[in-house]
Short mmCIF file of C-alpha atoms in Angstrom, two decimals:
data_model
loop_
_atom_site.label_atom_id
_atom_site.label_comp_id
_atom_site.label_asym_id
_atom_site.label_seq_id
_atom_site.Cartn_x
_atom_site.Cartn_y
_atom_site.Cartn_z
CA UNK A 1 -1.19 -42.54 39.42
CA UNK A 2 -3.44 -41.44 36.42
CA UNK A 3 -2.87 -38.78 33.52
CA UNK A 4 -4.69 -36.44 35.20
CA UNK A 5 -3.31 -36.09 38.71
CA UNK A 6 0.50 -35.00 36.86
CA UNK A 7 1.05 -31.24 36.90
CA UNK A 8 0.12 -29.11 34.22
CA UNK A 9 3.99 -28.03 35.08
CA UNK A 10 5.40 -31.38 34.69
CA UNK A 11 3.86 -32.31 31.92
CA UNK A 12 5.26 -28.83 30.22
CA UNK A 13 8.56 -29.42 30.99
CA UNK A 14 8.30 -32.98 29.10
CA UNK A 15 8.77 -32.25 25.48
CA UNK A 16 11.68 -30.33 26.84
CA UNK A 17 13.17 -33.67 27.71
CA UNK A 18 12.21 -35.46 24.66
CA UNK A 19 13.56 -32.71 22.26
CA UNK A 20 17.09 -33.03 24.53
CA UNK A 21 17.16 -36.76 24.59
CA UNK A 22 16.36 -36.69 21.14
CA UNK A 23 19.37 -34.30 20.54
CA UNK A 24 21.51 -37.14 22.13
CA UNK A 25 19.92 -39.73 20.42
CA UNK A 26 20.89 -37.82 16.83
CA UNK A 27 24.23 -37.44 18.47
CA UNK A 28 25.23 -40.48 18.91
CA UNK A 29 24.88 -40.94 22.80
CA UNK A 30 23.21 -43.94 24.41
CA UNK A 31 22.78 -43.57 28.00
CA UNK A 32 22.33 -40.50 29.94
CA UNK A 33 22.20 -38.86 33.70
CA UNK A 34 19.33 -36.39 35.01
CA UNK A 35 22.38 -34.43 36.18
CA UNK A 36 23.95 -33.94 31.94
CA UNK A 37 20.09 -33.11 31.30
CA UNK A 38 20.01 -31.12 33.75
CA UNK A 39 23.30 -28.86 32.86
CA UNK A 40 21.86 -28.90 29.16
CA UNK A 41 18.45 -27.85 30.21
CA UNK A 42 18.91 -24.96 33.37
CA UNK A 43 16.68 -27.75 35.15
CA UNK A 44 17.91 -28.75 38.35
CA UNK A 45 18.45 -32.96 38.32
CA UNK A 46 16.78 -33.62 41.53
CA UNK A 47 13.46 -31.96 39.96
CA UNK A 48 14.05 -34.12 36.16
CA UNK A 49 14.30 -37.29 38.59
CA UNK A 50 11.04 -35.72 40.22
CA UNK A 51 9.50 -35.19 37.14
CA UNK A 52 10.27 -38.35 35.54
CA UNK A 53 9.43 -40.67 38.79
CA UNK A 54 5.78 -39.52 38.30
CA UNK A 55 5.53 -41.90 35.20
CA UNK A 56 7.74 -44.85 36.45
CA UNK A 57 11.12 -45.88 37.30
CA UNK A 58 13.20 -44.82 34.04
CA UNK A 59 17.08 -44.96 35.36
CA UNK A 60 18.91 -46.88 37.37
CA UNK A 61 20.74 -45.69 40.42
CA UNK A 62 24.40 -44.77 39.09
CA UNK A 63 23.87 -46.53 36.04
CA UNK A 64 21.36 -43.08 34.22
CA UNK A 65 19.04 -43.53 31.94
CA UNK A 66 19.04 -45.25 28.81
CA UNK A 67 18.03 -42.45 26.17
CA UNK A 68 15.95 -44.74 23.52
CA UNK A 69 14.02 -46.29 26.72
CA UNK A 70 13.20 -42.74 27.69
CA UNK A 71 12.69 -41.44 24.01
CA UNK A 72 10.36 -44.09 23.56
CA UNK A 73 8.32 -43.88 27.02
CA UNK A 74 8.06 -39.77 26.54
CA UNK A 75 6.66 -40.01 23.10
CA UNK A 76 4.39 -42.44 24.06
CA UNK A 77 3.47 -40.32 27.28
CA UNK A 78 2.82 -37.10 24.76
CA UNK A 79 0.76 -39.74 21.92
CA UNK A 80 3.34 -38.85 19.33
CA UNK A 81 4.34 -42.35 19.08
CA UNK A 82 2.02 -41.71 16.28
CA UNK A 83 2.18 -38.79 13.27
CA UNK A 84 -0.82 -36.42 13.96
CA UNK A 85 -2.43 -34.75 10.77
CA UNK A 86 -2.96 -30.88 11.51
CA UNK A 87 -4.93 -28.06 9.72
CA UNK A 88 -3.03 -25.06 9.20
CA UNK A 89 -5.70 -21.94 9.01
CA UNK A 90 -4.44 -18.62 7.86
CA UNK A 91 -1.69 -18.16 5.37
CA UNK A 92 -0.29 -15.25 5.66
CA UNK A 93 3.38 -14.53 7.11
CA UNK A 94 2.94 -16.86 10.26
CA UNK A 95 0.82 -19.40 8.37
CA UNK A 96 3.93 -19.49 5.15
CA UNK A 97 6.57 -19.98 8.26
CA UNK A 98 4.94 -22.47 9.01
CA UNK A 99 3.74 -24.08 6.18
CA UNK A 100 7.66 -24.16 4.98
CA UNK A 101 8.48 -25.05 9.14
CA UNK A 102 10.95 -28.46 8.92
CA UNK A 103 10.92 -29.04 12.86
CA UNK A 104 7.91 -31.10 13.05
CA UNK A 105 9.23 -34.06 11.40
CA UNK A 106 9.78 -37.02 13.25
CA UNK A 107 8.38 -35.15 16.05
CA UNK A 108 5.04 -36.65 15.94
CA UNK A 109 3.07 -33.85 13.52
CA UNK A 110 2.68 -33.00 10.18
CA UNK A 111 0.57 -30.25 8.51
CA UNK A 112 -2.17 -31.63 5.88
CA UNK A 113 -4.22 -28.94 5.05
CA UNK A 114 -3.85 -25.43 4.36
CA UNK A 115 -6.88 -23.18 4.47
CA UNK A 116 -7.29 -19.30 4.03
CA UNK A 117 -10.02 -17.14 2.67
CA UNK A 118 -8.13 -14.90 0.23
CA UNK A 119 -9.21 -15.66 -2.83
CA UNK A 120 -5.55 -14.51 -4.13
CA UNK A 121 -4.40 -17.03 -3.02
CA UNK A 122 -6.94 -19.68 -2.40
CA UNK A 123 -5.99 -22.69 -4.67
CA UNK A 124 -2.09 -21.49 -4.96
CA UNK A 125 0.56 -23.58 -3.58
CA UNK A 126 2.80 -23.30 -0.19
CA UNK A 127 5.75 -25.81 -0.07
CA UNK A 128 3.41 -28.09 -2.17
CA UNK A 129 0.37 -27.71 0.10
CA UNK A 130 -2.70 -26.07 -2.01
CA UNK A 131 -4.30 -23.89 -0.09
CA UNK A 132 -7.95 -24.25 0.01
CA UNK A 133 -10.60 -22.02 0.53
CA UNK A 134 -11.60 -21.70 4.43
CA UNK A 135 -15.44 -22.10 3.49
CA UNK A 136 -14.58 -25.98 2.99
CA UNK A 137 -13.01 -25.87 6.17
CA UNK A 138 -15.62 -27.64 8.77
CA UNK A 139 -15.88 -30.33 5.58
CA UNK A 140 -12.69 -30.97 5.02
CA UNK A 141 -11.94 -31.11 8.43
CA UNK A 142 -14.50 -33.87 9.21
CA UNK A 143 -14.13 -35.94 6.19
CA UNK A 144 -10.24 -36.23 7.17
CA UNK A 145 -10.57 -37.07 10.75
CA UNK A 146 -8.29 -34.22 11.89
CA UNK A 147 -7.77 -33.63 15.52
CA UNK A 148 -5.26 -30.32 15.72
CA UNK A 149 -5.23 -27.28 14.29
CA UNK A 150 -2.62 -24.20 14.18
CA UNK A 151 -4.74 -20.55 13.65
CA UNK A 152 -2.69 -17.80 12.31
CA UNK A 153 -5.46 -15.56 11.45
CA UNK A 154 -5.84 -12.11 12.49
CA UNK A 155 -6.97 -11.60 16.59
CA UNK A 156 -10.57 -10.25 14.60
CA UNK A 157 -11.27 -14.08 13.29
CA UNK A 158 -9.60 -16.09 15.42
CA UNK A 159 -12.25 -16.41 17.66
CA UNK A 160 -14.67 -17.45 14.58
CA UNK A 161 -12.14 -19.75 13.31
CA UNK A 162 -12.02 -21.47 16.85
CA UNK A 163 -15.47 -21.96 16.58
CA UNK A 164 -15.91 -23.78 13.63
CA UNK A 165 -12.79 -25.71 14.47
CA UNK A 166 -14.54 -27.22 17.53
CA UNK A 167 -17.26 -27.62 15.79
CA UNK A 168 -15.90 -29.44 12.86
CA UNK A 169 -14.41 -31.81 15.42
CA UNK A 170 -10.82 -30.40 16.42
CA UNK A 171 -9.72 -31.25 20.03
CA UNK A 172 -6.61 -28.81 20.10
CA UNK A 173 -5.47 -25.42 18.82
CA UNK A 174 -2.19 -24.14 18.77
CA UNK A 175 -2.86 -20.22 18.36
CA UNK A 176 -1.21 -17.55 16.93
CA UNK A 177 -3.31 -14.55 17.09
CA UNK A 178 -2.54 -12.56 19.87
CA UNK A 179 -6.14 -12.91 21.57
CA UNK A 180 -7.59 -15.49 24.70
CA UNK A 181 -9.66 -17.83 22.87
CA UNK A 182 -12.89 -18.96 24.69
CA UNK A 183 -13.36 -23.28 23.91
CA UNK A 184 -15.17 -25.65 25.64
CA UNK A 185 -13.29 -27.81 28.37
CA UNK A 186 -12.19 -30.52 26.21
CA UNK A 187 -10.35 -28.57 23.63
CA UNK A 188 -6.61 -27.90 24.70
CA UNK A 189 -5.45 -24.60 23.25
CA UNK A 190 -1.91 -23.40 23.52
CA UNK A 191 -0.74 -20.04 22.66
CA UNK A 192 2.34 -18.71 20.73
CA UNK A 193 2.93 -14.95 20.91
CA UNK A 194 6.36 -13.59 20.57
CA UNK A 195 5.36 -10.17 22.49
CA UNK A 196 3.95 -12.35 25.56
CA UNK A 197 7.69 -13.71 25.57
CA UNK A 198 9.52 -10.77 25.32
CA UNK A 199 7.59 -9.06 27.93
CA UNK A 200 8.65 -11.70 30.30
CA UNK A 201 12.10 -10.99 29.21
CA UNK A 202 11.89 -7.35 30.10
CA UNK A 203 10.51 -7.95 33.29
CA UNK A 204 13.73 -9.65 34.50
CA UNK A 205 16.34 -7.58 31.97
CA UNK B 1 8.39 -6.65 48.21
CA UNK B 2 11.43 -6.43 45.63
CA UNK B 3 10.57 -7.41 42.06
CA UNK B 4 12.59 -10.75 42.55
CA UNK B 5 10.40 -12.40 45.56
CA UNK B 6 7.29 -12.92 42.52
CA UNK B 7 7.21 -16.10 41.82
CA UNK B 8 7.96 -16.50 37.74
CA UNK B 9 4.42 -18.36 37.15
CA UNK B 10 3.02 -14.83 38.01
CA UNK B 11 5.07 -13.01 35.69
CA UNK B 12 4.02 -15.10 33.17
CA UNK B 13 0.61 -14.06 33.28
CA UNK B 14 0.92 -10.57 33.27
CA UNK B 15 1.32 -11.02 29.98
CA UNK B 16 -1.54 -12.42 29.52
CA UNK B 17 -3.70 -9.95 31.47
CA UNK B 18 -1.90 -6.67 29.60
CA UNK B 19 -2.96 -7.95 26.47
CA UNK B 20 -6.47 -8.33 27.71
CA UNK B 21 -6.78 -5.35 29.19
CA UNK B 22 -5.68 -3.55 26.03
CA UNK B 23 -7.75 -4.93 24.21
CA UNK B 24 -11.22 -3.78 26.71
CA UNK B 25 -9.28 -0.76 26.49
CA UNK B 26 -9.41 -0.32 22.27
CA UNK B 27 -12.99 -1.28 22.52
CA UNK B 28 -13.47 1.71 24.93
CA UNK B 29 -13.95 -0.08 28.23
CA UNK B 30 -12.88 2.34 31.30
CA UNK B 31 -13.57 -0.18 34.15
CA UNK B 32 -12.86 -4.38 34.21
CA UNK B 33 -13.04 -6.82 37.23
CA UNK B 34 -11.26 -9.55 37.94
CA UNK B 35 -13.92 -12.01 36.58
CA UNK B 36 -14.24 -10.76 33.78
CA UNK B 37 -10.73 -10.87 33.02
CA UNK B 38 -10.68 -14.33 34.78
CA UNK B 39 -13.99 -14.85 32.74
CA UNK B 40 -11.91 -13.77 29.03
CA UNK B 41 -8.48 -15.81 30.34
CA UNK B 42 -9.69 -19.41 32.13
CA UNK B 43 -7.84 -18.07 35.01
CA UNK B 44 -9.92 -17.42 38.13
CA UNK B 45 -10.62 -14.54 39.61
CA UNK B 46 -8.92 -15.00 42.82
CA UNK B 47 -5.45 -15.98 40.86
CA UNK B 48 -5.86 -12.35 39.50
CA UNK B 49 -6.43 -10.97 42.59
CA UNK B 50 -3.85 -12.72 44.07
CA UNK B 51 -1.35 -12.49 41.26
CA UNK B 52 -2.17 -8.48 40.90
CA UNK B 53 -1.93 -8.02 44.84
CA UNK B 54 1.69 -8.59 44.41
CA UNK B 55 2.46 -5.01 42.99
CA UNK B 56 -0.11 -3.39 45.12
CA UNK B 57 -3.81 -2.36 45.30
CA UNK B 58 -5.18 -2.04 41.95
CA UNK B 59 -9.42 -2.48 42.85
CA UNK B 60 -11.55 -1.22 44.84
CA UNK B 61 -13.76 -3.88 46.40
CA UNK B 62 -16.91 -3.55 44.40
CA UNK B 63 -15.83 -1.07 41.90
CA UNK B 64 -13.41 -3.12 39.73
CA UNK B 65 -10.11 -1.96 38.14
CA UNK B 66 -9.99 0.94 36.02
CA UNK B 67 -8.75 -0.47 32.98
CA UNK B 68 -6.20 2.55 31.73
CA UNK B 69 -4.75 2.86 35.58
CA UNK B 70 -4.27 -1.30 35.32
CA UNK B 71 -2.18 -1.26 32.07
CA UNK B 72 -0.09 1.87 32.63
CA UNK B 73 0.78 -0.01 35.79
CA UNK B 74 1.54 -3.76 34.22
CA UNK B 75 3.49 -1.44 31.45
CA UNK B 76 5.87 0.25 33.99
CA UNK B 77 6.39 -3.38 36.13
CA UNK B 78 7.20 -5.07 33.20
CA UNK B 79 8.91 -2.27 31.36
CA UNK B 80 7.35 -1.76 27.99
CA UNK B 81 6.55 1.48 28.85
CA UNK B 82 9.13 2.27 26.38
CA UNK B 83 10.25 1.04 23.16
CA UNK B 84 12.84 -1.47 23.23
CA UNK B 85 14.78 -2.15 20.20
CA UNK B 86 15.31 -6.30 18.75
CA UNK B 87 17.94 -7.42 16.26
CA UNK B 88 16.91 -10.45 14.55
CA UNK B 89 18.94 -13.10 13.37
CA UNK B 90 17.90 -15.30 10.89
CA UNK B 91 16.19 -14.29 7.76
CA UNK B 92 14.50 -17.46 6.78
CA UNK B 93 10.61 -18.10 6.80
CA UNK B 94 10.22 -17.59 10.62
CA UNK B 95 12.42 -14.52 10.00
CA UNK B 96 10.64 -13.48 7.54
CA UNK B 97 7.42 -13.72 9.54
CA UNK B 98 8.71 -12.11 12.59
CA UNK B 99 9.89 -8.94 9.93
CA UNK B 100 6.35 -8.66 8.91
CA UNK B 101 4.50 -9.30 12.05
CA UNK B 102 2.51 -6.35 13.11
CA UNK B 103 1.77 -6.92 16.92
CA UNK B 104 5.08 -5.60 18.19
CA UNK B 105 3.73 -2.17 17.49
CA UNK B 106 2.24 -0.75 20.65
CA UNK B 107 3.47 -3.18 22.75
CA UNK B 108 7.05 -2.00 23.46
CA UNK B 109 8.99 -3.84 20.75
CA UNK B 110 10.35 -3.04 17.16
CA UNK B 111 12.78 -5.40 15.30
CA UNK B 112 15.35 -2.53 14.08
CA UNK B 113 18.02 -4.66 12.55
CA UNK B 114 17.95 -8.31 10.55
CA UNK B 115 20.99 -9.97 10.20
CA UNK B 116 22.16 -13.45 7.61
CA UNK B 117 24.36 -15.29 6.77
CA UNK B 118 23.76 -15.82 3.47
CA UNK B 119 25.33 -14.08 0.36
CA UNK B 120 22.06 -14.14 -1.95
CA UNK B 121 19.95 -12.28 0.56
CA UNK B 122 22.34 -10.06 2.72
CA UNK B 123 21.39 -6.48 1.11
CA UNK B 124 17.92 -7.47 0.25
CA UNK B 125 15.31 -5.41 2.01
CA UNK B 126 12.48 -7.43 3.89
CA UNK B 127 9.46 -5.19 4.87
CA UNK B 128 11.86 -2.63 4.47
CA UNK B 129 14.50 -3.66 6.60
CA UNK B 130 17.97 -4.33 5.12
CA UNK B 131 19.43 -7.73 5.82
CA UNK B 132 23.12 -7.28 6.90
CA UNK B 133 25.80 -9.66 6.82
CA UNK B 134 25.97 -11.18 10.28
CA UNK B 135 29.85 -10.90 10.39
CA UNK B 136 28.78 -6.97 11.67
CA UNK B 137 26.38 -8.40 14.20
CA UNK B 138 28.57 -7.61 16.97
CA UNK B 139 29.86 -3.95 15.90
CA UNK B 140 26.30 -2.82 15.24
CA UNK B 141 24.42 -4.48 18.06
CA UNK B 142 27.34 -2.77 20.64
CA UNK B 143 26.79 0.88 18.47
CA UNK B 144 23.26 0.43 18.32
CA UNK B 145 23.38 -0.79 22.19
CA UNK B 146 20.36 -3.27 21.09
CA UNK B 147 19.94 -5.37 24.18
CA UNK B 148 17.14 -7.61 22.83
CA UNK B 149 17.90 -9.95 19.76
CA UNK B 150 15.59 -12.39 18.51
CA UNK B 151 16.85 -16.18 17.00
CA UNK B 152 15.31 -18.03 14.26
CA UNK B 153 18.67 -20.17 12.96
CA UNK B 154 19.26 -23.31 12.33
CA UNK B 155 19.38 -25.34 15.46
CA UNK B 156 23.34 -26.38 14.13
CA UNK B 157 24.13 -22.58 14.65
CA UNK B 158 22.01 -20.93 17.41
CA UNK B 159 24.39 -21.82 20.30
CA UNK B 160 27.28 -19.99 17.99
CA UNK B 161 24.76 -16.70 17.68
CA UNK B 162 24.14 -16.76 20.96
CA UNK B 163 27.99 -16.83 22.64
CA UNK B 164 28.23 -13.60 19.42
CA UNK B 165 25.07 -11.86 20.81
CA UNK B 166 26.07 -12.62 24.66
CA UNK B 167 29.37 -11.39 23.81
CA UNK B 168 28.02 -7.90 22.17
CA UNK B 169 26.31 -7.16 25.13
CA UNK B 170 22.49 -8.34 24.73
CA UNK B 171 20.39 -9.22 27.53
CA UNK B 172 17.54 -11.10 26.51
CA UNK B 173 16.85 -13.55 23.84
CA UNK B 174 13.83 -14.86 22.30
CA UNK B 175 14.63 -18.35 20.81
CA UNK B 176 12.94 -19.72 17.64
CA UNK B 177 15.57 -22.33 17.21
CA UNK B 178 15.05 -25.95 18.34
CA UNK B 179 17.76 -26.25 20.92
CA UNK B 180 18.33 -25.51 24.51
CA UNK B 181 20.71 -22.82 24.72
CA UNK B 182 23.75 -21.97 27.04
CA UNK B 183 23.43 -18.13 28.34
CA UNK B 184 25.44 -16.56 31.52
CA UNK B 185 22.76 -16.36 34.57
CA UNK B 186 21.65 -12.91 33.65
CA UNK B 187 21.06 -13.31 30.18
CA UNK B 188 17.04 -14.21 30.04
CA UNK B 189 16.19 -16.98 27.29
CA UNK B 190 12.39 -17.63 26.31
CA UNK B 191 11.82 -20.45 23.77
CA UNK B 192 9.01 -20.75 20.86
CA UNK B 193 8.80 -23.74 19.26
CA UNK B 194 5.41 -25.01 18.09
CA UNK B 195 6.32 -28.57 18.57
CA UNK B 196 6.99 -28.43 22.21
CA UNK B 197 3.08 -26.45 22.17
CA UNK B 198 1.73 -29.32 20.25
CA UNK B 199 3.14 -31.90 22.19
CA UNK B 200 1.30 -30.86 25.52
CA UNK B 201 -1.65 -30.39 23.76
CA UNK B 202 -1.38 -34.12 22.53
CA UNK B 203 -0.86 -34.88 26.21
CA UNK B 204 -4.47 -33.96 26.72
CA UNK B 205 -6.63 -34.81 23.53
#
């Protein structure tokens, strides 16, 4: 079965499985069961096993799953076998959280480039990252080869931002400005917005 | 139909389609459709329909939605017709981005209490809020009957937070720590973190 026949839904729930096999991993704990994910997760195990069987046989019958196999299967899965460079644009509140942000370690990203177009604070420091001056951004972003890019600008540029991104090259966004950003097929943009969550929250509370 | 036969993908997006629709609505659009919306999203227009059908007729066939009608509705199903009131826990850099972030405003949500653990910065004020000593954060969530709280902790300490916050009586919990967390079936638990964003859009690129 190819990449692009698995569930957008599946392949969401995947990093959820790395990060909690990782988790063991740190721990201490070698093998594992779809049912000990499961009860760590609030997944049921017959859908992890479901999940999982669309990429090959991982565990055993009664024996589980051996968590570095796994580990190492997922990552390669999600192509963060490798360390992916990103450009962080905007650094403001979001973009310093970030910018100071020591989850992505060993997680398959780190940020390389800071850009913003305050001159207050264009060519200043964050966590030893200069930022630099979002003119050079299309430039910089070509002459590094970087594929991903965070945008924690406010909803009024993102959309320019984007733009130039894909332009310059970038092949996925991770956005924090609360707007729907328009991209051509073949950029993958994900969205953080902390209202979007809470609403859901409310719905059910 | 009772608010628990929807199917959770659909709550997702509403969402999705309030923010939208507020945002026709600030640039003085009265009347939408759904492909425009679908058009703004990458979400077709018969998954609106469909997904809006759920709470009952909203178009006219022909005439569109009227925009004001559409988001006083959404607001009431997914109850941010009010204000509701978020402790935060954590005043670290995500902390300190979520205490300066500006899109709660408007969209049912104000942080109204930050809570640390940490000597140097309990008492400091961030965007005017005073940090207090998270040792309280059970007396003042149950007097303040704050039924929202926010989490940006260490991963080491989130689960610890959360049993404290359960415990005090809040119902909902927006997660910024890296960890799956344990919560009684009707405490609701939405997650944020960037990685597990980054690593499906690696999936694709």
């Amino acid at each position: 079965m190819g990449p692009e026949e698995i569930p957008d839904i599946v392949i969401s729930r995947l990093p959820i499985y790395l990060r909690a096999l990782t988790r063991l991993q740190t721990d201490g704990q070698e093998i594992t069961s779809s049912k000990e994910l499961g009860e760590r997760l609030g997944i049921s195990s017959a859908q992890i096993r479901k999940d999982l069987s669309h990429f090959g046989e991982f565990g055993k019958q009664g024996t589980g799953y051996e968590i570095k196999k796994l580990v190492d299967q997922l990552r390669r899965i999600l192509k963060v076998e490798r360390e992916w460079d990103i450009a962080l644009v905007g650094a403001g509140a979001i973009g310093h959280a970030l910018a100071h942000y020591n989850g992505f370690t060993d997680r398959g990203f780190r940020i390389s480039m800071i850009f913003d177009n305050d001159p207050a604070i264009v060519g200043t420091r964050i966590n030893g990252f200069e930022v630099r001056d979002v003119s050079r951004l299309s430039e910089l972003i070509q002459q590094h080869n970087i594929a991903l890019a965070m945008v924690a600008v406010p909803a009024e540029s993102a959309q320019a931002v984007t733009d130039e991104l894909v332009k310059a090259g970038v092949r996925g966004i991770l956005n924090y400005a609360p707007i729907n950003l328009s991209t051509p097929d073949n950029v993958h943009v994900q969205y953080i917005d902390p209202v979007v969550h809470l609403q859901r929250i409310t719905y059910y509370v």
